[in-house]
Amino acid sequence: MAGAAAVLRALRTLRPRTPAATSGRFPAPAEFVLPPASCVLYPPWRSSPVRTLQLCSALCAGHNKWSKVKNIKGPKDEARSRMFMKFSMMIKIAVKEGGPNPDMNINLAHVLEQCKSKNMPKASIESAIKSAEKAKGGSQHMFEARGPGGCLLLIEVLTDSYSRSQQDIKRLLNKNGGMPSDGARHSFNRKGVVMVPGQNISTERALELAIEAGAEDVQETEDEEEQPLLQFTCDIMDVKKVRDSMEGLGMQITSAGLEFVPRSFSSLDQNQLDAASTLIEALNDCPDVVRVWDNIQADS
């Protein structure tokens, strides 16, 4: 671990970058873009034999604050039912893409793990898998949008009528201060994300875990109960490897799967956050919507 120790010593000399608000214009798509406001700093070089990792929880505070703001409001039973409905749709997508056997379909395995971590009944999970196997038609789509304050949204949809879903999404956007926005997808990277509890884990240890597990980056965040979590990001092909490595290092896995991770964040004030929360809640209420990804960060 001499090499890892050298990396850690070098990292202690680095200072976090100050996040910048995303402008109203979209960044031009590029193969390699350094995220100016990300909590995670990527190496500016590609030939180095080691990864440069930096854990900077202070820069993540705004996004954590937003995560709490955008939690589904209303009765817990209603929110729970809605969550299980969305999980059923995610199962359907995973089965459609890779078949009903989680041993052969890693994406389905990750979704099922999330279902179990949220206490979705076993009977409901099995029913969703069987329903997905029998289902005919239906297609998956990603709508790109801009919301209040210039924030960017990716809206994942599973539908048997593209035109109907497109009309519903446009109506909800127009009604709640949003608009379709081609190119929003370029502000996100699809990554593997492995979450583990962050209690009693120092910054140095988090960096060591990332290096040992083969993760690209690590950042501190919180769950909906405000419990600390460590989010390890990796290439989508390395999710199982990183997950297995974490378990081998004695870490409990909270969740593992594929997510759209913002390359940069849009900083919103309180009024814009409230408007964005209303829009995202309205989109999530749409029966065809599976998930909504955003790049929102609350002003500190």
Coordinates of C-alpha atoms in Angstrom, one line a residue:
M1 CA 0.0 0.0 0.0
A2 CA 3.0 2.3 -0.4
G3 CA 1.5 3.7 -3.5
A4 CA -1.8 4.4 -1.8
A5 CA -0.1 6.0 1.1
A6 CA 1.7 8.3 -1.3
V7 CA -1.5 9.2 -3.0
L8 CA -3.1 10.1 0.4
R9 CA -0.2 12.3 1.4
A10 CA -0.5 14.1 -1.9
L11 CA -4.3 14.5 -1.5
R12 CA -3.9 16.3 1.9
T13 CA -2.2 19.2 0.1
L14 CA -5.1 19.7 -2.2
R15 CA -7.7 22.3 -1.6
P16 CA -11.4 21.9 -2.5
R17 CA -12.6 23.9 -5.5
T18 CA -15.4 26.4 -5.0
P19 CA -18.6 25.3 -6.8
A20 CA -20.0 27.6 -9.4
A21 CA -23.6 27.9 -10.4
T22 CA -24.6 26.5 -13.8
S23 CA -25.4 29.2 -16.3
G24 CA -28.6 29.4 -18.2
R25 CA -26.9 27.9 -21.2
F26 CA -26.0 24.3 -21.6
P27 CA -22.4 23.2 -21.8
A28 CA -21.4 21.9 -25.2
P29 CA -21.0 18.1 -25.1
A30 CA -17.5 16.9 -24.8
E31 CA -15.8 13.5 -24.4
F32 CA -13.8 14.7 -21.3
V33 CA -15.2 17.5 -19.2
L34 CA -14.0 18.4 -15.7
P35 CA -17.1 19.1 -13.6
P36 CA -16.6 22.6 -12.3
A37 CA -19.0 22.3 -9.3
S38 CA -18.8 18.6 -8.6
C39 CA -18.0 17.4 -5.1
V40 CA -15.6 15.0 -6.8
L41 CA -12.4 16.1 -8.5
Y42 CA -11.3 14.1 -11.5
P43 CA -7.6 13.9 -12.4
P44 CA -6.6 16.3 -15.1
W45 CA -4.2 13.7 -16.5
R46 CA -5.0 10.3 -17.9
S47 CA -1.5 8.7 -18.0
S48 CA -1.0 8.5 -14.2
P49 CA -0.8 5.0 -12.8
V50 CA -3.0 6.0 -9.8
R51 CA -6.3 7.8 -9.4
T52 CA -6.6 11.1 -7.7
L53 CA -9.5 11.1 -5.2
Q54 CA -10.7 13.9 -3.0
L55 CA -13.5 13.7 -0.3
C56 CA -15.0 17.2 0.2
S57 CA -18.2 17.0 2.2
A58 CA -18.4 20.8 2.5
L59 CA -19.0 21.2 -1.3
C60 CA -21.8 18.5 -1.1
A61 CA -23.7 20.3 1.6
G62 CA -25.9 22.2 -0.9
H63 CA -26.9 19.0 -2.8
N64 CA -27.6 17.2 0.5
K65 CA -29.8 20.0 1.6
W66 CA -31.7 19.7 -1.7
S67 CA -32.0 15.9 -1.2
K68 CA -34.0 16.6 1.9
V69 CA -36.1 19.4 0.3
K70 CA -37.2 17.1 -2.6
N71 CA -38.3 14.2 -0.5
I72 CA -41.9 13.2 -1.4
K73 CA -44.4 15.1 0.8
G74 CA -47.7 13.8 2.1
P75 CA -48.9 10.8 4.0
K76 CA -46.2 8.1 4.6
D77 CA -48.5 5.3 3.4
E78 CA -49.1 7.1 0.1
A79 CA -45.4 7.8 -0.4
R80 CA -44.6 4.2 0.4
S81 CA -47.1 3.0 -2.2
R82 CA -45.8 5.3 -4.8
M83 CA -42.2 4.2 -4.1
F84 CA -43.2 0.5 -4.5
M85 CA -45.0 1.4 -7.8
K86 CA -41.8 3.0 -9.1
F87 CA -39.7 0.0 -8.0
S88 CA -42.1 -2.2 -10.0
M89 CA -41.5 -0.1 -13.1
M90 CA -37.7 -0.3 -12.5
I91 CA -38.0 -4.1 -12.3
K92 CA -39.9 -4.1 -15.5
I93 CA -37.2 -2.1 -17.3
A94 CA -34.4 -4.3 -15.9
V95 CA -36.2 -7.5 -17.0
K96 CA -36.9 -6.0 -20.4
E97 CA -33.2 -5.2 -20.8
G98 CA -31.6 -8.4 -19.4
G99 CA -34.1 -11.1 -18.5
P100 CA -35.7 -12.2 -15.3
N101 CA -32.8 -14.0 -13.7
P102 CA -30.9 -11.7 -11.3
D103 CA -27.9 -14.0 -11.3
M104 CA -27.5 -13.2 -15.1
N105 CA -28.9 -9.7 -15.0
I106 CA -26.8 -7.5 -12.7
N107 CA -29.0 -4.4 -13.2
L108 CA -32.1 -6.4 -12.0
A109 CA -30.0 -7.7 -9.0
H110 CA -29.3 -4.1 -8.0
V111 CA -32.9 -3.0 -8.3
L112 CA -34.1 -6.0 -6.2
E113 CA -31.5 -5.1 -3.6
Q114 CA -32.9 -1.6 -3.4
C115 CA -36.5 -3.0 -3.1
K116 CA -35.4 -5.2 -0.2
S117 CA -33.6 -2.3 1.5
K118 CA -36.8 -0.3 1.4
N119 CA -38.8 -3.3 2.8
M120 CA -40.8 -3.9 -0.4
P121 CA -42.8 -7.1 0.3
K122 CA -41.4 -10.3 -1.3
A123 CA -44.8 -11.1 -2.9
S124 CA -44.8 -7.7 -4.5
I125 CA -41.3 -8.2 -5.9
E126 CA -42.1 -11.6 -7.3
S127 CA -45.4 -10.3 -8.8
A128 CA -43.5 -7.4 -10.5
I129 CA -41.0 -9.9 -12.0
K130 CA -43.7 -12.2 -13.3
S131 CA -45.7 -9.2 -14.7
A132 CA -42.6 -8.0 -16.5
E133 CA -42.0 -11.4 -18.1
K134 CA -45.6 -11.5 -19.4
A135 CA -45.8 -7.8 -20.4
K136 CA -46.0 -7.0 -24.1
G137 CA -45.1 -3.8 -25.8
G138 CA -44.0 -0.8 -23.8
S139 CA -40.8 1.2 -24.4
Q140 CA -38.4 3.1 -22.3
H141 CA -37.6 6.8 -23.0
M142 CA -35.6 9.7 -21.5
F143 CA -37.0 13.2 -21.7
E144 CA -34.7 16.1 -21.2
A145 CA -35.9 19.3 -19.5
R146 CA -34.9 22.5 -17.9
G147 CA -36.7 23.5 -14.6
P148 CA -36.9 26.6 -12.3
G149 CA -33.6 28.4 -11.9
G150 CA -32.1 26.8 -15.0
C151 CA -31.8 23.4 -13.3
L152 CA -31.5 20.3 -15.6
L153 CA -33.8 17.3 -15.4
L154 CA -33.7 13.8 -17.0
I155 CA -37.1 12.2 -16.9
E156 CA -37.1 8.4 -17.3
V157 CA -40.4 7.0 -18.7
L158 CA -41.8 3.5 -19.3
T159 CA -44.8 3.7 -21.6
D160 CA -47.0 1.9 -24.1
S161 CA -47.7 5.2 -25.9
Y162 CA -44.8 7.6 -26.5
S163 CA -47.1 10.4 -27.8
R164 CA -49.3 10.3 -24.8
S165 CA -46.3 10.4 -22.4
Q166 CA -44.7 13.2 -24.4
Q167 CA -47.9 15.3 -24.1
D168 CA -48.2 14.6 -20.4
I169 CA -44.6 15.5 -19.7
K170 CA -44.8 18.8 -21.8
R171 CA -48.1 19.7 -20.0
L172 CA -46.5 19.2 -16.5
L173 CA -43.4 21.1 -17.5
N174 CA -45.4 24.1 -18.9
K175 CA -47.7 24.1 -15.8
N176 CA -44.8 24.1 -13.3
G177 CA -42.2 26.4 -14.7
G178 CA -40.2 24.0 -16.8
M179 CA -39.6 23.4 -20.5
P180 CA -38.2 20.6 -22.8
S181 CA -34.5 21.1 -23.3
D182 CA -32.5 19.1 -25.8
G183 CA -29.0 18.5 -24.6
A184 CA -29.6 18.2 -20.9
R185 CA -28.4 14.6 -21.1
H186 CA -24.8 15.9 -21.8
S187 CA -24.7 17.4 -18.3
F188 CA -24.9 13.9 -16.7
N189 CA -22.7 10.9 -16.7
R190 CA -24.2 7.4 -16.3
K191 CA -22.2 5.8 -13.5
G192 CA -22.2 2.9 -11.1
V193 CA -22.9 4.0 -7.6
V194 CA -22.3 2.0 -4.4
M195 CA -23.6 3.4 -1.1
V196 CA -22.3 2.3 2.3
P197 CA -23.0 3.7 5.8
G198 CA -20.5 6.5 6.7
Q199 CA -20.7 6.4 10.5
N200 CA -17.3 6.4 12.2
I201 CA -15.3 6.4 8.9
S202 CA -12.7 9.1 8.6
T203 CA -11.8 11.0 5.4
E204 CA -8.5 9.1 5.1
R205 CA -10.3 5.7 5.5
A206 CA -12.9 6.6 2.9
L207 CA -10.1 7.5 0.4
E208 CA -8.3 4.2 1.3
L209 CA -11.5 2.2 0.7
A210 CA -12.0 3.9 -2.7
I211 CA -8.5 3.1 -3.7
E212 CA -8.6 -0.5 -2.5
A213 CA -12.1 -1.2 -4.0
G214 CA -11.2 0.3 -7.4
A215 CA -13.7 3.1 -7.3
E216 CA -13.2 6.3 -9.3
D217 CA -14.4 8.7 -6.7
V218 CA -16.0 9.0 -3.2
Q219 CA -18.1 11.6 -1.6
E220 CA -20.0 12.1 1.7
T221 CA -23.8 12.4 1.6
E222 CA -26.8 11.6 3.8
D223 CA -29.9 9.5 3.5
E224 CA -33.5 10.7 4.1
E225 CA -33.0 10.1 7.8
E226 CA -29.9 12.4 7.8
Q227 CA -27.6 9.4 8.5
P228 CA -24.1 9.7 6.9
L229 CA -23.4 7.7 3.8
L230 CA -20.4 7.3 1.6
Q231 CA -21.1 7.3 -2.2
F232 CA -18.5 5.5 -4.2
T233 CA -18.7 6.1 -8.0
C234 CA -17.3 3.8 -10.6
D235 CA -17.6 2.9 -14.3
I236 CA -20.9 1.1 -15.0
M237 CA -19.0 -2.1 -15.8
D238 CA -17.3 -2.1 -12.4
V239 CA -20.3 -2.0 -10.1
K240 CA -20.2 -5.6 -9.1
K241 CA -16.4 -5.5 -8.7
V242 CA -16.5 -2.4 -6.4
R243 CA -19.5 -3.8 -4.5
D244 CA -17.7 -7.2 -3.9
S245 CA -14.5 -5.4 -2.9
M246 CA -16.4 -3.3 -0.4
E247 CA -18.0 -6.4 1.1
G248 CA -14.6 -8.0 1.2
L249 CA -13.3 -5.0 3.2
G250 CA -16.1 -5.5 5.8
M251 CA -18.4 -2.8 4.6
Q252 CA -22.2 -3.1 4.6
I253 CA -23.8 -2.2 1.3
T254 CA -26.8 0.1 1.5
S255 CA -27.4 0.1 -2.3
A256 CA -25.7 -0.5 -5.6
G257 CA -26.8 0.4 -9.1
L258 CA -26.6 2.7 -12.1
E259 CA -27.4 6.4 -11.8
F260 CA -27.1 9.6 -13.8
V261 CA -24.6 11.6 -11.9
P262 CA -24.5 15.4 -12.6
R263 CA -21.3 16.7 -14.2
S264 CA -22.0 20.1 -12.6
F265 CA -24.7 21.5 -10.3
S266 CA -27.3 24.3 -10.7
S267 CA -27.4 26.5 -7.5
L268 CA -30.9 27.5 -6.6
D269 CA -32.3 29.9 -4.0
Q270 CA -35.2 28.9 -1.7
N271 CA -38.0 30.1 -4.0
Q272 CA -36.4 28.2 -6.9
L273 CA -36.0 25.1 -4.7
D274 CA -39.7 25.2 -3.8
A275 CA -40.7 25.6 -7.4
A276 CA -38.3 22.7 -8.5
S277 CA -39.7 20.5 -5.7
T278 CA -43.3 21.1 -6.9
L279 CA -42.3 20.3 -10.5
I280 CA -40.4 17.1 -9.7
E281 CA -43.3 16.0 -7.4
A282 CA -45.7 16.5 -10.2
L283 CA -43.5 14.6 -12.7
N284 CA -43.2 11.7 -10.2
D285 CA -47.0 11.6 -9.9
C286 CA -47.2 10.8 -13.6
P287 CA -48.0 7.1 -14.0
D288 CA -45.5 6.6 -16.8
V289 CA -42.5 8.3 -15.0
V290 CA -40.0 5.9 -13.4
R291 CA -37.4 8.4 -12.1
V292 CA -36.4 12.0 -12.3
W293 CA -32.7 12.9 -12.2
D294 CA -31.6 16.4 -11.4
N295 CA -28.5 18.5 -11.0
I296 CA -29.9 20.8 -8.2
Q297 CA -27.8 22.2 -5.4
A298 CA -29.3 24.5 -2.7
D299 CA -27.7 27.8 -2.0
S300 CA -25.7 27.6 1.3

